[in-house]
Coordinates of C-alpha atoms and ligand atoms in Angstrom, one line a residue:
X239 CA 94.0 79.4 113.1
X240 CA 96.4 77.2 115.6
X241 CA 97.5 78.1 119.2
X242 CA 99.7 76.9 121.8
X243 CA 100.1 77.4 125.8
X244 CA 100.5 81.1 126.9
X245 CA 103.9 82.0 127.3
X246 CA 105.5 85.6 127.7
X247 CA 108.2 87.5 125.8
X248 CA 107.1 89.4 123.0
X249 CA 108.4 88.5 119.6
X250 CA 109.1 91.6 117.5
X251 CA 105.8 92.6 115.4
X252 CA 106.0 96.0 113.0
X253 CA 104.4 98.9 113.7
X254 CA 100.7 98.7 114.4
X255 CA 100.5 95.0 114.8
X256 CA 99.9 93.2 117.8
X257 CA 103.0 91.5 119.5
X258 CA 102.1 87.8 119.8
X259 CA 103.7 86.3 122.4
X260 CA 106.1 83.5 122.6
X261 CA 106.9 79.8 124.7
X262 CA 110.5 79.0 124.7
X263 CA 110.7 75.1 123.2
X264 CA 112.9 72.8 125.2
X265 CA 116.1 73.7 122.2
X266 CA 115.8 77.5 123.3
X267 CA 113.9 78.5 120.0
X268 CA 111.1 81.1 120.5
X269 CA 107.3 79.9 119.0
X270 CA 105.1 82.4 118.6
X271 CA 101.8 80.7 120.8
X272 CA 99.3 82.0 117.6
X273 CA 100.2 80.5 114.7
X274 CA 98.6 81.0 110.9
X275 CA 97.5 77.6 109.5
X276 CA 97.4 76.9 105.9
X277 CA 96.3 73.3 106.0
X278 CA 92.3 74.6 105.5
X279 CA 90.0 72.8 102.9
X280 CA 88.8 75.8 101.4
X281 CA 92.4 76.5 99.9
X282 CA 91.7 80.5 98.6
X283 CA 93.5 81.4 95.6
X284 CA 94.9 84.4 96.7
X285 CA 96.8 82.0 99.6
X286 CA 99.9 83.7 99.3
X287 CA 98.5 87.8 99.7
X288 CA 96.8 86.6 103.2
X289 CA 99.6 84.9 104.7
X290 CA 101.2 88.3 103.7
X291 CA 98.3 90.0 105.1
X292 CA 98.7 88.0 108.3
X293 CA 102.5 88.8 108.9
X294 CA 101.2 93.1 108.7
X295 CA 98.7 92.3 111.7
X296 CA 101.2 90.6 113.5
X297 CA 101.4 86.9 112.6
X298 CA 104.9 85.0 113.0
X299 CA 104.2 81.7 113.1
X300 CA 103.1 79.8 109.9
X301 CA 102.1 76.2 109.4
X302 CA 102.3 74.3 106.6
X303 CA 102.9 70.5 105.3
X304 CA 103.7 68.2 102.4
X305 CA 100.8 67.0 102.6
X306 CA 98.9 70.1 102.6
X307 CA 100.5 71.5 99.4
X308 CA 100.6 74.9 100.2
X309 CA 104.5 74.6 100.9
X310 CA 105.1 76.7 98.0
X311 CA 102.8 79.6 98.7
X312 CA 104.1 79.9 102.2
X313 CA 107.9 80.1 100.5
X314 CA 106.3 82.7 98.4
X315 CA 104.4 84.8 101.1
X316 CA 107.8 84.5 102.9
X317 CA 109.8 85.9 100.5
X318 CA 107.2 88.7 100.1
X319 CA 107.1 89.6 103.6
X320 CA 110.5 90.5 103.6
X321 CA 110.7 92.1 99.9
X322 CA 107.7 94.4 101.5
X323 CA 109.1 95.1 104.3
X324 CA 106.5 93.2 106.8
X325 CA 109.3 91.8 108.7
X326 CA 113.1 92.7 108.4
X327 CA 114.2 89.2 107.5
X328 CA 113.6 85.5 107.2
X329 CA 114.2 85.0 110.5
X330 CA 111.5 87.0 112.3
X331 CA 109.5 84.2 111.2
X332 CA 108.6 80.7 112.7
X333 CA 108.3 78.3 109.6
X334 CA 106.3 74.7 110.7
X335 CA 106.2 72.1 108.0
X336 CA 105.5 68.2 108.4
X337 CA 106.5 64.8 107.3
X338 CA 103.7 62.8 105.6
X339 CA 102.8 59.4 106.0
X340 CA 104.4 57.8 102.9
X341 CA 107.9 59.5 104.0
X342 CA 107.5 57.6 107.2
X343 CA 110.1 56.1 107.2
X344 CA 114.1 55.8 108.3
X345 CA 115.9 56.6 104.9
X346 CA 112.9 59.1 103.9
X347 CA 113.1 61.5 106.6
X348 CA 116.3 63.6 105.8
X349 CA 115.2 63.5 102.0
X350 CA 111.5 64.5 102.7
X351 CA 112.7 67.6 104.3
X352 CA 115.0 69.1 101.7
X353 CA 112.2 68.6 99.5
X354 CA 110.1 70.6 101.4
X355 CA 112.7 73.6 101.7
X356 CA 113.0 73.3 98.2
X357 CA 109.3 73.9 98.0
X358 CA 109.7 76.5 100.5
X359 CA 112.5 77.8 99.4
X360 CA 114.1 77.9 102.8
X361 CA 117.1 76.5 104.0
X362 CA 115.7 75.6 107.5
X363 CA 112.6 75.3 109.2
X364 CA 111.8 76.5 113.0
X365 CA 109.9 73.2 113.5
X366 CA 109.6 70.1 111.5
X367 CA 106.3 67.7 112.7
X368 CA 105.6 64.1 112.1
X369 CA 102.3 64.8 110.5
X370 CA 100.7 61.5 112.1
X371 CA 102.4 58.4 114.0
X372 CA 101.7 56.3 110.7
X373 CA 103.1 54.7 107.7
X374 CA 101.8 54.0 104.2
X375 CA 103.4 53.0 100.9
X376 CA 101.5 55.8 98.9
X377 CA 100.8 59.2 99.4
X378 CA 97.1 60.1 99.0
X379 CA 94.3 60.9 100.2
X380 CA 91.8 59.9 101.6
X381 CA 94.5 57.7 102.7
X382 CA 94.3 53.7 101.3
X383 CA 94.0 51.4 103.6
X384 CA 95.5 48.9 102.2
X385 CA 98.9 50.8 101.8
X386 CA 99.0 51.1 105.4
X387 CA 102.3 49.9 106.8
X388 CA 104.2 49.5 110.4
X389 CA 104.9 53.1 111.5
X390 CA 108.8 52.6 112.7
X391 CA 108.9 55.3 115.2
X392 CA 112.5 54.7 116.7
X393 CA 113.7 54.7 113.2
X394 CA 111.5 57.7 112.0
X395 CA 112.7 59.5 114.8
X396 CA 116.1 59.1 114.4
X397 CA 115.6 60.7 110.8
X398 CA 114.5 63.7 112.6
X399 CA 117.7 63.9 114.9
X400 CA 119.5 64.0 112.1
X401 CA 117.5 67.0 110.7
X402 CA 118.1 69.0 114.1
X403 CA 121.6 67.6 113.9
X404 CA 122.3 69.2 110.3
X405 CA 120.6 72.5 111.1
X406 CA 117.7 71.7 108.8
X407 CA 115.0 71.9 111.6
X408 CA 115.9 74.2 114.6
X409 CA 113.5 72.1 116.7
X410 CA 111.8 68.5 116.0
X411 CA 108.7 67.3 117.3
X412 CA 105.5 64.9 116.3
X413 CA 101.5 66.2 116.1
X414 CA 98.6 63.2 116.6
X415 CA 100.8 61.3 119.6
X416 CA 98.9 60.1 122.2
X417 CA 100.0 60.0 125.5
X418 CA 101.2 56.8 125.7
X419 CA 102.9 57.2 122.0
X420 CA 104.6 60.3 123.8
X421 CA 105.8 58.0 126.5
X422 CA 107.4 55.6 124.3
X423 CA 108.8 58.1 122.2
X424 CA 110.5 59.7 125.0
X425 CA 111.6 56.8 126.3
X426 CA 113.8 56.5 122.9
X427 CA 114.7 59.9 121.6
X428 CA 118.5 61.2 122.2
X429 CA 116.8 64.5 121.1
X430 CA 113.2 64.8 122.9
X431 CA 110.3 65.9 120.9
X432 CA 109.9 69.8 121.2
X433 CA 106.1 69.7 120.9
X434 CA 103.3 67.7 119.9
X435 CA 100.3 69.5 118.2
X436 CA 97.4 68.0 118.4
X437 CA 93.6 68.7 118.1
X438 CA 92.6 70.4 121.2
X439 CA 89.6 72.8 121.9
X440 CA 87.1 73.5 124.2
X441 CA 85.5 70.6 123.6
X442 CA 88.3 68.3 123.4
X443 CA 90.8 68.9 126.0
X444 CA 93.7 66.5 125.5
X445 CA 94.4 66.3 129.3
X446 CA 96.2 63.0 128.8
X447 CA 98.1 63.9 126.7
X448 CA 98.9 67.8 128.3
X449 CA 100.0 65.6 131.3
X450 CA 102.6 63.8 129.8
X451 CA 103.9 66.3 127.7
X452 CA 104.1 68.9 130.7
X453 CA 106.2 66.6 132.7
X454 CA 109.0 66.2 129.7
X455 CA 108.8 69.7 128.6
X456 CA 107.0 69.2 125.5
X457 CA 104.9 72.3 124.4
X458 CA 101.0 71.3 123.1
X459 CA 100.2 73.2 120.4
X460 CA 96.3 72.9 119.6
X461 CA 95.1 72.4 115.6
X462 CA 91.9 72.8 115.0
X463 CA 91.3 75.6 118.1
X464 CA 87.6 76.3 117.0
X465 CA 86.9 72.4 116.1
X466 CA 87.5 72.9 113.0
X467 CA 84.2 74.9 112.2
X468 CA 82.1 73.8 109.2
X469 CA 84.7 71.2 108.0
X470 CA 83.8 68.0 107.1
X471 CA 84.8 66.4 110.0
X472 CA 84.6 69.4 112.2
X473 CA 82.1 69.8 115.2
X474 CA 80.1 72.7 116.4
X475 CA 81.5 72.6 119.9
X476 CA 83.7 75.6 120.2
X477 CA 81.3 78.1 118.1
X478 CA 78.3 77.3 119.2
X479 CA 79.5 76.7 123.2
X480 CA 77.2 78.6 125.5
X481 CA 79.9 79.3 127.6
X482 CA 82.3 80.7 125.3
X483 CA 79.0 83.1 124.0
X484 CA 78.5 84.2 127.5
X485 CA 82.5 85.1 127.9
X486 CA 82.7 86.9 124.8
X487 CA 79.6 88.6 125.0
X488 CA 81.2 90.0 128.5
X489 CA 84.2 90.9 127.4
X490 CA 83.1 92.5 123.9
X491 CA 84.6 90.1 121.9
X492 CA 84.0 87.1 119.1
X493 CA 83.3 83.6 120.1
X494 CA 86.8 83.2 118.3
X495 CA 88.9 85.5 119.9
X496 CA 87.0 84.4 123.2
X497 CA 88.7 80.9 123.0
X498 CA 91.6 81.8 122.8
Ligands
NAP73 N1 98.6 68.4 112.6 C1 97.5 68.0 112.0 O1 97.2 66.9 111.8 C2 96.5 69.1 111.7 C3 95.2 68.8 111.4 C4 94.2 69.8 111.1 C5 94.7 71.1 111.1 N2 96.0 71.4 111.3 C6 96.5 72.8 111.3 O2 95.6 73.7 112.1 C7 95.1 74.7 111.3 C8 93.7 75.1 111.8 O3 92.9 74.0 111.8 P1 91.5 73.9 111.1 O4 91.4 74.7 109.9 O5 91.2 72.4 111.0 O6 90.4 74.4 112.2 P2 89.9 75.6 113.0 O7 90.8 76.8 112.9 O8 89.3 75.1 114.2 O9 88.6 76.0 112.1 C9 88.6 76.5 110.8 C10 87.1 76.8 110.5 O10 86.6 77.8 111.4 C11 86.1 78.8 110.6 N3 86.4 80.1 111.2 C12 87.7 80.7 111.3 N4 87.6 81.8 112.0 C13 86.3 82.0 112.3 C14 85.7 83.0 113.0 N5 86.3 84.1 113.5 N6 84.3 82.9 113.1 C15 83.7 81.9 112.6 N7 84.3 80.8 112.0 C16 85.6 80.9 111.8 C17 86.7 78.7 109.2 O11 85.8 79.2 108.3 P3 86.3 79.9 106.9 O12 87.0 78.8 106.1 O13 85.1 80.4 106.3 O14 87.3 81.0 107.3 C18 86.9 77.2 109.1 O15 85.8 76.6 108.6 C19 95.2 74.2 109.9 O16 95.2 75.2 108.9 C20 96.5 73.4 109.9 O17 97.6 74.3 109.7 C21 96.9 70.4 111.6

């Protein structure tokens, strides 16, 4: 899962699903606060039938990546959604993708994108993230040191004003900026940063960073909301917080839906 800030107007769900709410990002474009990551390690073969799933219980907002390679599935599970009649058209959904390290930088940027609507088979995205403020000559993963080179950011981020600029991504922003990479950034951009998405939980609050970004209008959307549960490099904070048991045990719900 992935969540933002609260906001307030309801974005159209079908009949019998729950109406997420919205935040309005600083271009005017609706996000959906609860968003339906697809960046997990577990990668399920049947990818495409939940995201589907997800979109009939209410979902709007999906997140994807290059890096994550599950670009395709979400173009599929898209297209779906509308063939079944989940959602009336493309459009009632909010379509996050991200720019990975090795397209980081200046002449990459508008490239990298159309290559992941071509994977998507969209011709836009709602939001378009710089994955992580870093560079590298190659691709992989776990990432090789040794191809690790200057991250550019005036020059990366001028490659996303051009996306906004030629439709490509209704909003821009960046996900892993700390607050004082926030500060510079904002400091250059013609086009501010609509959010930055970073990990944020229970047990790992961000304030720094949520300061900064609520004085420029920058939404915080939080990845990893219950720490990233059982993964490899996840922590058993948010699932096994005393607290949060006590909440949801009070309100008759799951530890999960208690955090959020
Ligand atoms: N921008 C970035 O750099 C970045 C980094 C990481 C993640 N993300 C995005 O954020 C999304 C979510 O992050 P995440 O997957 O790392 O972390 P998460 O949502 O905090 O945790 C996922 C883990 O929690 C477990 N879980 C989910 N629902 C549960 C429930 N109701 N009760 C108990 N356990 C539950 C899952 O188990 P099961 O697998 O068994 O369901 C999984 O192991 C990703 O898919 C991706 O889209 C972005």
């Amino acid at each position: 899962s992935m969540a933002t800030g609260a906001g307030d107007d309801g974005h159209g769900a079908g009949a019998g699903a729950t109406a997420i709410p919205s935040v309005i990002l600083n271009t005017g474009h609706a996000m959906p606060v609860l968003g339906f990551g697809t960046g997990s390690p577990s990668k399920p073969a049947d990818l495409a039938n939940i995201i589907v799933h997800a979109v009939r219980l209410g979902y709007r907002h999906l997140d994807t990546a290059s890096m994550y390679r599950t670009e395709p599935t979400v173009g599929a599970a898209v297209a779906e959604s509308v063939r079944a009649g989940a959602v009336p058209s493309r459009t009632d959904l909010f379509v996050t993708s991200k720019l990975w390290i090795s397209d980081a930088r200046p002449g990459r940027v508008v490239p990298a994108l159309r290559e992941s609507l071509a994977r998507l088979g969209l011709a836009y995205l709602d939001l378009f993230l710089v994955h992580w403020p870093v560079a590298a000559t190659a691709g992989g993963l776990p990432v090789d040191k040794s191809t690790l080179v200057e991250f550019d950011m005036e020059g990366v981020w001028r490659g996303m004003e051009d996306c906004h600029r030629l439709g490509l991504a209704r909003s821009v922003g960046v996900s892993n900026f700390s607050a004082a990479k926030m500060e510079r950034l904002l400091a250059l951009a013609a086009v501010p940063p609509a959010v930055n998405q970073v990990e944020m939980n229970v047990g790992w609050r961000q304030e720094k960073v949520r300061e900064v970004c609520a004085r420029h209008g920058v939404v915080v959307a939080a990845y990893s909301p219950l720490g990233a549960y059982g993964g490899f490099w996840g922590s058993d904070a948010v699932m096994e917080s005393g607290v949060l048991h006590d909440v949801a045990a009070a309100r008759g719900k799951t530890v999960a839906q208690a955090n959020t």
